Amino acid sequence: MAGEKINVGVVGGTGYAGVELLRLLVMHPGVTLKAITSRAEAGRSVSDLYASLRGFIDMPFSEPDLTLLRACDLVFFATPNGAAMQMVPELISAGVKVIDLAADFRLKEPALWRQWYGMPHACEEMLAEAVYGLPELNREAIRQARLVANPGCYPTASVLGFSPLVEQGLVDVDNLIADCKSGVSGAGRSANSAMLMGETGESFKAYAVSGHRHMPEICQTLNAISRKTVKLTFIPHLLPMIRGIHATLYARLNDPSVDLQKLYEDHYHAEPFVDVLPTGSHPETRSVRGMNCCRIAVHRPQDGDIVVVLSVIDNLTKGAAGQAIQNMNLMFGLDEACGLQQPALSP
Amino acid sequence: MAGEKINVGVVGGTGYAGVELLRLLVMHPGVTLKAITSRAEAGRSVSDLYASLRGFIDMPFSEPDLTLLRACDLVFFATPNGAAMQMVPELISAGVKVIDLAADFRLKEPALWRQWYGMPHACEEMLAEAVYGLPELNREAIRQARLVANPGCYPTASVLGFSPLVEQGLVDVDNLIADCKSGVSGAGRSANSAMLMGETGESFKAYAVSGHRHMPEICQTLNAISRKTVKLTFIPHLLPMIRGIHATLYARLNDPSVDLQKLYEDHYHAEPFVDVLPTGSHPETRSVRGMNCCRIAVHRPQDGDIVVVLSVIDNLTKGAAGQAIQNMNLMFGLDEACGLQQPALSP
Amino acid sequence: MAGEKINVGVVGGTGYAGVELLRLLVMHPGVTLKAITSRAEAGRSVSDLYASLRGFIDMPFSEPDLTLLRACDLVFFATPNGAAMQMVPELISAGVKVIDLAADFRLKEPALWRQWYGMPHACEEMLAEAVYGLPELNREAIRQARLVANPGCYPTASVLGFSPLVEQGLVDVDNLIADCKSGVSGAGRSANSAMLMGETGESFKAYAVSGHRHMPEICQTLNAISRKTVKLTFIPHLLPMIRGIHATLYARLNDPSVDLQKLYEDHYHAEPFVDVLPTGSHPETRSVRGMNCCRIAVHRPQDGDIVVVLSVIDNLTKGAAGQAIQNMNLMFGLDEACGLQQPALSP
Amino acid sequence: MAGEKINVGVVGGTGYAGVELLRLLVMHPGVTLKAITSRAEAGRSVSDLYASLRGFIDMPFSEPDLTLLRACDLVFFATPNGAAMQMVPELISAGVKVIDLAADFRLKEPALWRQWYGMPHACEEMLAEAVYGLPELNREAIRQARLVANPGCYPTASVLGFSPLVEQGLVDVDNLIADCKSGVSGAGRSANSAMLMGETGESFKAYAVSGHRHMPEICQTLNAISRKTVKLTFIPHLLPMIRGIHATLYARLNDPSVDLQKLYEDHYHAEPFVDVLPTGSHPETRSVRGMNCCRIAVHRPQDGDIVVVLSVIDNLTKGAAGQAIQNMNLMFGLDEACGLQQPALSP
C-alpha cells in the first residue's frame, strides 16, 4: 500500500457504530472516505446529522449504490442484521474487501443463524470463508481475509476474558458464567420507547435472560478455543449510561494453585489492545472510553477455587468500530495500531 | 399502643439512610419524632440540610445526648459502623428499644466482626440478644426484640433471592454466586473523591472483589437457613445512578425439574414486601424506587441446571430505612405495613 | 362529599403524566379508580406496563368508552394534545367534571390555539368556561369549575416565579426573560429517537428557541396578572435527567429598593404548595422530586436593578399530575392538600 | 523549532484539567513530557491514578521541584488558584514560558484579584505582562508571550458568544445576561460532599448567584472589546453530567435589522476552533465533547429586539486544556491546530 490510501465505503453510517467508525476513519492517516450510504438519510449532510463531525466530513449520505461501492477497496457494513448478506457476494466478486459490523457472518452454522436471527441466510456459501475478526485469536487469517465478521460487543469482552483459562483447560467448561453489563448505545439509535432516557435512566435491569444472540457467538468461539463444548450462562444487563461494557466472568478452577496473574500477563504480553491490570485491580469502563482497548483483571476471591475475571471495553470501539479499524489495518498490511492510538476520554 | 404514638429518636440523621428514614417517619401515622441528633450539625435546622423535608420537620439537629434519647420509646441509629455499640447498652438498660441501621449487631461472632470491621466490639455480650431484622426470616423474634440489627442492603437482596432455594436444599451450596450492583447512595454522603459524580458518572466497575463486609453477613444468614456452610462468591459493582440494588444470583440445581416459579410464589405468598414477578420477567430497580419492596424473578436459562434469580430493592428503603420501619412496626405491634404503602416513584 | 369517594376515570394513562397521576391517586384517601383507558394498551394490566404500581392497581387498561366515563364523577385526560377536546363536551353535558392535563383548554383564543397546535379547535365554545387550573391564581374559580385546564409545566414554574413582581408592576414587562430547563420526562414516553438515552444523556442543549407552545400560555397568564401586554423571551433547554424543571427568570426592577424577600414571603404566605426559600438560597430540583411543590428563591445580584428568580418544580407533579390532584381537591370540596403531603424523594 | 520538540512540564497534573492536558499532550506530535508534578501523589505512577493513560505515560508524579521545571521550555500550571503565582517569577526569569490554567494571572487589577480570590497576589508586577490566552482575541500577543493566563471555562463560552455583538456596539451593554450551565467536572476532583453523585445526579440548580469569580473576568474582557463598562448578570448552574458548558446569552439589539447570522459567520470565518452553526440551530454540548471547539448559534426569537446566543464548549478542552495547547502552539510557532484535530466523542 506504500503511499496509497485505502478507498473506503461505509454502508449504514447513521447508527452509533457508524458514527464511531466515521470518527475513527477521519483520524486515520491511511484512509480516503469515498462514500457513506444511508437509504433513509440520502442527500443529507453527514455532519448535519452528526454535529460532532462538523469540519471533518463534508459529504452527504448517498444511496447504497453498488456501482459506487464496487469502486472502493474496502466496504464497512454498519447496518442492521440481515442487510450485509444481501450485498456482500457481489462486492467480494468485484474484488472489494468487506468488514461487517453486524452479525451476518459471525455464526458458522446457517441453522444456528436462522434460529437466533429469525430469517434464512442469504449467502450461506460465504459463511465458511468469513473470518471471525477477533485479532487476538485470528490475526493471521484476518490478514488474508476478503470478508471479516466483526465480533459482537459482549463476545469481545467475554472471549478475551475467558480465553487464557479456556485455551489451557484450566477451568470446568461445563459451568461458565458471564454476567455482562452494557451501556445503552449497544441497543442502537432507532426509535424505541424502551430505550428512552425516561425508561433507562437511573435504573438497572437484566434482559434477555432466556437467551441472547451473543450467547451462541460466544460459545462457538470458546468451543473452538477449548476444543470442547462449553456450557455458558450468559446474562446481559442494561446500564444507565451510554458507552461501555463490563463482563464479570466466573469459572471453577481445576487447579487453584495456578498463577493467574502470570497466565494473563503472558497470554496478552504482545497484544497492543489488551491490557492486563496489576493484581487486585478493578477496571472501570471509563478507562477505555473511546479507546480500542480491553482491560482485564483476574481475581481469585478468598483464595478459593472460583476465578473471577473483570473485562471492560467500550462497546462502540473495541466492541465495534475500533476493532473494525484494527481488522482493516491487518487486511491492508498497515501497522495494526494505525489510527487507534488515543488515550481514553476521562473523566 | 392504642392511640399512643411511638416516641422516636434518630441518631445520625445526616446520611442517606438517615434522610430516607426521616422521609418515612414524617409520613408514618404512629410516630412522634422527639430528637434527631448529629454531632457535626447540632443546632442546624434539619430542613436546612435537607430541603426535601422543608415543611415536614422544623426541629434542629441536637447533640447525641443520652438523657434525651432515654426519653424515647425507640432509637434508630443511622450512624457509621462502630457508633451504635457505644450507646446501645445504656439505652437498652433504660428500657429503650433500638434499631441499628449500621453493622454493629449483624454478625454473631465477635471475632468475625473484628476481622471485617477492623475494631474490637464494644458490647459483645449483646450480640446474642440482637435479632437480625429481616422480617421474612425472623418475624416473630423481631416482635419480641429489644435490639434489632437492620440488615445490610446487599444481604437483603441476596438472602431474599436465595432463600427459597437454599432453605429446601435445592441447590449446590458449595458454589453460590451473587453478582450484585448498587447505586452510589450505598457509599454514603461523606466527602470522598472516589464518589464524586466526575468519578462515578458514565462508568461502571466492580469493587472489593477480594472481600466485602457483606459477604460474611450473607453467609451467616444462608448458613442458618440451609443448616450447612455455604460457599459464596460475592462481587459488588458500582452503578452510575443513585438508588437501587440489583442482585443477579447463580446456583446449580440439584434437580432441574423443580417448578421454580411455584416455589418462589408459594414461599413469598403471604409476604407484604416481597413481590415474585411472573415467569420471564426482568425486574427493574426503578420499579421499587423509594418503596419498601423486593421484587424477584426466577429463571432457568436454556432449561439447563443453572438457576438465575434476579432480585431488586431500593438500597435506602427495603435495604435500609424502609426495612427499619417495618421492624419498628413489628416491635411495637403495629400493622407491619403501616406507613410503608406508597408505590415506587417512576419514572 | 361526606364519606363518599370520588369516582375517577383516567383517559390515556400510559404516558408519564398518566403514571404519575395513578401513583398519586392510589395514595389519595378520597378517590375510587373506576377506569383507566388506553386505546393502544386496552386489555393489558396496568401494573404489567408499570411495575411500580404492582400491588396498588389490579385493573386492566380499557378502551376509552364514553359509557364507562359518563359514570364517573371526574375524568382526567392525560392524553396527547387534541384528544380531550373530542370527548369533553359530551362528558360535561353528562354532568362529569373534567381536568385536562394536556393543552386543549389552556389558551383562550381559538386562533392562538390553532397557530401553536396546528389544528382547529373541536369545541371553541368551551374555551371561555374552562378555568386555568393554577390554584395560586384561580382558586375560587377552580372550586366552581366543571372543566379545568391544567397548566403546562414551564408555565407553572415561570408564572409562580414572576407573579409577585408582575402583579404589583415592579418590573419592566417589556423585557422578561425565562431561561428554563426541563428533565426529559417532559417530552413524554412515545418512541422518538431524539429522546433516547444515547441522545440525551451526558449532554445539554436549548430547543425550540424560535418559539415554544408554552410561550403564549405564559404570556396569556402574565398579561392577565399585569393587566398589560408583556414581552417574554422564553428559552427551554433539555436536561440530562428525568424529572424536574428549573426556571431562571430575569427582569429589570423599576425600583431596586423594594424588599424582594418580603414581597415573595408575603405573597405566598398562605400557599400550601409554594415555598419561598430563605435569602441567598439556590433551590435544587431534587428538593421537590415527586412532590407537589414549587420552591422559589429571589435574588438581586450585586445589588443591581436586575432581579433573578429561581423557581423549581417536579414537571410531573406540581407541573402536571400533582397540580391536577390539587385542582380535584378544590373542585370536590376536599382539603386542598389531601393526598399530596409527602416529602420529596431525595437523594 | 524545526524538528525539535518542546520540553514540557506539568505542575499539578492530578485534577481534571490536568488529566485532560495529559491526554492531549501525549497525542501531540511536537511535545516531550519531561515532568508531571504533584506534591500529594509524588512517586505514584501517573497511569496508576489515571488508568485512561495506561500505555501512554509511564513516568511517576514528581515533587514540584524548580530545578526540574527550569529545564523545561514550557510549564503548564493545572494547580488550584494561588499556586502558580508562587513559582512563576522564578520560571520566567529562567527563560521558561508558562501557561497557567488557573486564575492567578487573569485579572489585571490586583485589588480585584484579592477581592474575588480572597488572598493578596504574590507577584502583582507580572499581571501587566501576562497575556489573556483567548486566541480569538489576542492571537498576536500570545505568539509573543512568555506568560499566558488561560481563560476560565465560563468566560471562554460567554466571551466568544458575546464578542461579535459587543465589539461592534450592536447591543445595549448595560444589560447583558449570561445564563450558564456547566457539568460537574468544572468543580474539580477534590473531595467535596456537595459534588458527590448522590448530591448532583438527577438534579439541577443555580449556584453563586450573588457573585461568581468568572464574572469580573468576563466583564474585564467585554469592557476591553466594547471600550465601555458593561453590566452583566452572570448566573452559573450545575448540570447532572460530567463535561460541557452551555452559555445562553441575552442582549437587547440597538438595531434589530442587523443580519446576525452573517455577522457571526463573518466574525469567525477564519477561526479554526469556533464553529458558527446554520440558522435555527441548537448546539449540543456533546457535539464538542473532548474537542477544542466552541459551537455557536445565534437567534432572534419572534423577530424581536432580543438576541439569544447559544454557545457550547467542553469545559475541560476549549474551556481549559485544549485552549492551553492552542496557546502553546501559538507561543512556539507551531500550527495553531497541531494535536487538536479530533472530532468530538459522540454519543
PDB file of N, CA and C in Angstrom, chain B residues 285-333:
ATOM      1  N   THR B 285     -34.715  -1.795  38.779  1.00  0.00           N
ATOM      2  CA  THR B 285     -34.563  -1.173  40.096  1.00  0.00           C
ATOM      3  C   THR B 285     -35.546  -0.014  40.284  1.00  0.00           C
ATOM      4  N   ARG B 286     -35.871   0.690  39.194  1.00  0.00           N
ATOM      5  CA  ARG B 286     -36.798   1.813  39.346  1.00  0.00           C
ATOM      6  C   ARG B 286     -38.187   1.385  39.795  1.00  0.00           C
ATOM      7  N   SER B 287     -38.515   0.110  39.606  1.00  0.00           N
ATOM      8  CA  SER B 287     -39.852  -0.350  40.000  1.00  0.00           C
ATOM      9  C   SER B 287     -40.005  -0.395  41.515  1.00  0.00           C
ATOM     10  N   VAL B 288     -38.923  -0.201  42.252  1.00  0.00           N
ATOM     11  CA  VAL B 288     -39.000  -0.153  43.725  1.00  0.00           C
ATOM     12  C   VAL B 288     -38.388   1.136  44.281  1.00  0.00           C
ATOM     13  N   ARG B 289     -38.220   2.145  43.434  1.00  0.00           N
ATOM     14  CA  ARG B 289     -37.567   3.382  43.906  1.00  0.00           C
ATOM     15  C   ARG B 289     -38.385   4.044  45.018  1.00  0.00           C
ATOM     16  N   GLY B 290     -37.792   4.149  46.177  1.00  0.00           N
ATOM     17  CA  GLY B 290     -38.470   4.784  47.304  1.00  0.00           C
ATOM     18  C   GLY B 290     -39.487   3.890  47.984  1.00  0.00           C
ATOM     19  N   MET B 291     -39.495   2.632  47.631  1.00  0.00           N
ATOM     20  CA  MET B 291     -40.540   1.693  48.064  1.00  0.00           C
ATOM     21  C   MET B 291     -39.921   0.574  48.885  1.00  0.00           C
ATOM     22  N   ASN B 292     -40.628   0.158  49.931  1.00  0.00           N
ATOM     23  CA  ASN B 292     -40.134  -0.933  50.774  1.00  0.00           C
ATOM     24  C   ASN B 292     -40.539  -2.273  50.178  1.00  0.00           C
ATOM     25  N   CYS B 293     -39.835  -2.685  49.151  1.00  0.00           N
ATOM     26  CA  CYS B 293     -40.252  -3.880  48.421  1.00  0.00           C
ATOM     27  C   CYS B 293     -39.045  -4.526  47.760  1.00  0.00           C
ATOM     28  N   CYS B 294     -39.068  -5.834  47.753  1.00  0.00           N
ATOM     29  CA  CYS B 294     -38.094  -6.601  46.981  1.00  0.00           C
ATOM     30  C   CYS B 294     -38.850  -7.328  45.876  1.00  0.00           C
ATOM     31  N   ARG B 295     -38.485  -7.049  44.624  1.00  0.00           N
ATOM     32  CA  ARG B 295     -39.136  -7.755  43.520  1.00  0.00           C
ATOM     33  C   ARG B 295     -38.156  -8.801  42.978  1.00  0.00           C
ATOM     34  N   ILE B 296     -38.693  -9.990  42.738  1.00  0.00           N
ATOM     35  CA  ILE B 296     -37.850 -11.128  42.378  1.00  0.00           C
ATOM     36  C   ILE B 296     -38.393 -11.816  41.130  1.00  0.00           C
ATOM     37  N   ALA B 297     -37.479 -12.189  40.245  1.00  0.00           N
ATOM     38  CA  ALA B 297     -37.844 -13.085  39.135  1.00  0.00           C
ATOM     39  C   ALA B 297     -36.875 -14.249  39.142  1.00  0.00           C
ATOM     40  N   VAL B 298     -37.385 -15.415  38.778  1.00  0.00           N
ATOM     41  CA  VAL B 298     -36.538 -16.608  38.779  1.00  0.00           C
ATOM     42  C   VAL B 298     -36.531 -17.222  37.377  1.00  0.00           C
ATOM     43  N   HIS B 299     -35.335 -17.566  36.926  1.00  0.00           N
ATOM     44  CA  HIS B 299     -35.141 -18.060  35.556  1.00  0.00           C
ATOM     45  C   HIS B 299     -34.290 -19.328  35.555  1.00  0.00           C
ATOM     46  N   ARG B 300     -34.521 -20.142  34.522  1.00  0.00           N
ATOM     47  CA  ARG B 300     -33.646 -21.282  34.276  1.00  0.00           C
ATOM     48  C   ARG B 300     -33.276 -21.222  32.796  1.00  0.00           C
ATOM     49  N   PRO B 301     -32.184 -20.501  32.461  1.00  0.00           N
ATOM     50  CA  PRO B 301     -31.868 -20.245  31.047  1.00  0.00           C
ATOM     51  C   PRO B 301     -31.638 -21.544  30.284  1.00  0.00           C
ATOM     52  N   GLN B 302     -32.151 -21.571  29.069  1.00  0.00           N
ATOM     53  CA  GLN B 302     -31.986 -22.743  28.185  1.00  0.00           C
ATOM     54  C   GLN B 302     -32.383 -24.039  28.892  1.00  0.00           C
ATOM     55  N   ASP B 303     -33.296 -23.902  29.850  1.00  0.00           N
ATOM     56  CA  ASP B 303     -33.782 -25.094  30.557  1.00  0.00           C
ATOM     57  C   ASP B 303     -32.647 -25.971  31.076  1.00  0.00           C
ATOM     58  N   GLY B 304     -31.566 -25.351  31.470  1.00  0.00           N
ATOM     59  CA  GLY B 304     -30.412 -26.083  31.978  1.00  0.00           C
ATOM     60  C   GLY B 304     -30.486 -26.277  33.483  1.00  0.00           C
ATOM     61  N   ASP B 305     -29.361 -26.543  34.096  1.00  0.00           N
ATOM     62  CA  ASP B 305     -29.368 -26.809  35.533  1.00  0.00           C
ATOM     63  C   ASP B 305     -28.898 -25.613  36.357  1.00  0.00           C
ATOM     64  N   ILE B 306     -28.723 -24.479  35.700  1.00  0.00           N
ATOM     65  CA  ILE B 306     -28.356 -23.270  36.439  1.00  0.00           C
ATOM     66  C   ILE B 306     -29.600 -22.417  36.658  1.00  0.00           C
ATOM     67  N   VAL B 307     -29.854 -22.084  37.914  1.00  0.00           N
ATOM     68  CA  VAL B 307     -30.950 -21.169  38.214  1.00  0.00           C
ATOM     69  C   VAL B 307     -30.377 -19.769  38.367  1.00  0.00           C
ATOM     70  N   VAL B 308     -31.094 -18.807  37.794  1.00  0.00           N
ATOM     71  CA  VAL B 308     -30.685 -17.410  37.867  1.00  0.00           C
ATOM     72  C   VAL B 308     -31.818 -16.635  38.525  1.00  0.00           C
ATOM     73  N   VAL B 309     -31.511 -16.013  39.645  1.00  0.00           N
ATOM     74  CA  VAL B 309     -32.518 -15.224  40.349  1.00  0.00           C
ATOM     75  C   VAL B 309     -32.157 -13.753  40.226  1.00  0.00           C
ATOM     76  N   LEU B 310     -33.147 -12.951  39.841  1.00  0.00           N
ATOM     77  CA  LEU B 310     -32.965 -11.503  39.741  1.00  0.00           C
ATOM     78  C   LEU B 310     -33.743 -10.869  40.891  1.00  0.00           C
ATOM     79  N   SER B 311     -33.056 -10.097  41.714  1.00  0.00           N
ATOM     80  CA  SER B 311     -33.687  -9.556  42.921  1.00  0.00           C
ATOM     81  C   SER B 311     -33.349  -8.081  43.025  1.00  0.00           C
ATOM     82  N   VAL B 312     -34.364  -7.218  43.073  1.00  0.00           N
ATOM     83  CA  VAL B 312     -34.107  -5.777  43.162  1.00  0.00           C
ATOM     84  C   VAL B 312     -34.746  -5.166  44.401  1.00  0.00           C
ATOM     85  N   ILE B 313     -34.025  -4.232  44.984  1.00  0.00           N
ATOM     86  CA  ILE B 313     -34.554  -3.416  46.079  1.00  0.00           C
ATOM     87  C   ILE B 313     -34.066  -1.986  45.889  1.00  0.00           C
ATOM     88  N   ASP B 314     -34.678  -1.055  46.602  1.00  0.00           N
ATOM     89  CA  ASP B 314     -34.073   0.255  46.786  1.00  0.00           C
ATOM     90  C   ASP B 314     -33.164   0.122  48.005  1.00  0.00           C
ATOM     91  N   ASN B 315     -31.884   0.341  47.803  1.00  0.00           N
ATOM     92  CA  ASN B 315     -30.926   0.133  48.900  1.00  0.00           C
ATOM     93  C   ASN B 315     -31.221   1.014  50.105  1.00  0.00           C
ATOM     94  N   LEU B 316     -31.853   2.171  49.904  1.00  0.00           N
ATOM     95  CA  LEU B 316     -32.153   3.055  51.031  1.00  0.00           C
ATOM     96  C   LEU B 316     -33.490   2.720  51.689  1.00  0.00           C
ATOM     97  N   THR B 317     -34.344   1.959  51.016  1.00  0.00           N
ATOM     98  CA  THR B 317     -35.676   1.701  51.548  1.00  0.00           C
ATOM     99  C   THR B 317     -35.723   0.257  52.077  1.00  0.00           C
ATOM    100  N   LYS B 318     -36.074  -0.715  51.246  1.00  0.00           N
ATOM    101  CA  LYS B 318     -36.042  -2.101  51.748  1.00  0.00           C
ATOM    102  C   LYS B 318     -34.621  -2.474  52.183  1.00  0.00           C
ATOM    103  N   GLY B 319     -33.615  -1.798  51.620  1.00  0.00           N
ATOM    104  CA  GLY B 319     -32.236  -2.095  52.009  1.00  0.00           C
ATOM    105  C   GLY B 319     -31.747  -1.331  53.218  1.00  0.00           C
ATOM    106  N   ALA B 320     -32.594  -0.477  53.816  1.00  0.00           N
ATOM    107  CA  ALA B 320     -32.147   0.281  54.996  1.00  0.00           C
ATOM    108  C   ALA B 320     -33.364   0.840  55.748  1.00  0.00           C
ATOM    109  N   ALA B 321     -33.784   2.052  55.403  1.00  0.00           N
ATOM    110  CA  ALA B 321     -34.745   2.763  56.242  1.00  0.00           C
ATOM    111  C   ALA B 321     -36.144   2.168  56.209  1.00  0.00           C
ATOM    112  N   GLY B 322     -36.571   1.703  55.055  1.00  0.00           N
ATOM    113  CA  GLY B 322     -37.906   1.114  54.976  1.00  0.00           C
ATOM    114  C   GLY B 322     -37.981  -0.158  55.805  1.00  0.00           C
ATOM    115  N   GLN B 323     -36.959  -0.968  55.690  1.00  0.00           N
ATOM    116  CA  GLN B 323     -36.915  -2.198  56.478  1.00  0.00           C
ATOM    117  C   GLN B 323     -36.871  -1.874  57.981  1.00  0.00           C
ATOM    118  N   ALA B 324     -36.197  -0.798  58.321  1.00  0.00           N
ATOM    119  CA  ALA B 324     -36.153  -0.388  59.734  1.00  0.00           C
ATOM    120  C   ALA B 324     -37.547  -0.004  60.230  1.00  0.00           C
ATOM    121  N   ILE B 325     -38.321   0.658  59.395  1.00  0.00           N
ATOM    122  CA  ILE B 325     -39.699   0.995  59.774  1.00  0.00           C
ATOM    123  C   ILE B 325     -40.537  -0.281  59.902  1.00  0.00           C
ATOM    124  N   GLN B 326     -40.328  -1.178  58.954  1.00  0.00           N
ATOM    125  CA  GLN B 326     -41.038  -2.463  59.016  1.00  0.00           C
ATOM    126  C   GLN B 326     -40.729  -3.166  60.345  1.00  0.00           C
ATOM    127  N   ASN B 327     -39.469  -3.147  60.740  1.00  0.00           N
ATOM    128  CA  ASN B 327     -39.092  -3.733  62.030  1.00  0.00           C
ATOM    129  C   ASN B 327     -39.736  -2.995  63.204  1.00  0.00           C
ATOM    130  N   MET B 328     -39.743  -1.669  63.114  1.00  0.00           N
ATOM    131  CA  MET B 328     -40.398  -0.883  64.162  1.00  0.00           C
ATOM    132  C   MET B 328     -41.866  -1.285  64.301  1.00  0.00           C
ATOM    133  N   ASN B 329     -42.550  -1.385  63.172  1.00  0.00           N
ATOM    134  CA  ASN B 329     -43.961  -1.764  63.224  1.00  0.00           C
ATOM    135  C   ASN B 329     -44.145  -3.094  63.952  1.00  0.00           C
ATOM    136  N   LEU B 330     -43.283  -4.046  63.644  1.00  0.00           N
ATOM    137  CA  LEU B 330     -43.371  -5.356  64.306  1.00  0.00           C
ATOM    138  C   LEU B 330     -43.085  -5.236  65.803  1.00  0.00           C
ATOM    139  N   MET B 331     -42.036  -4.500  66.148  1.00  0.00           N
ATOM    140  CA  MET B 331     -41.628  -4.393  67.551  1.00  0.00           C
ATOM    141  C   MET B 331     -42.688  -3.707  68.410  1.00  0.00           C
ATOM    142  N   PHE B 332     -43.511  -2.836  67.782  1.00  0.00           N
ATOM    143  CA  PHE B 332     -44.489  -2.082  68.553  1.00  0.00           C
ATOM    144  C   PHE B 332     -45.920  -2.526  68.283  1.00  0.00           C
ATOM    145  N   GLY B 333     -46.069  -3.678  67.653  1.00  0.00           N
ATOM    146  CA  GLY B 333     -47.403  -4.243  67.497  1.00  0.00           C
ATOM    147  C   GLY B 333     -48.296  -3.519  66.509  1.00  0.00           C
TER     148      GLY B 333
END
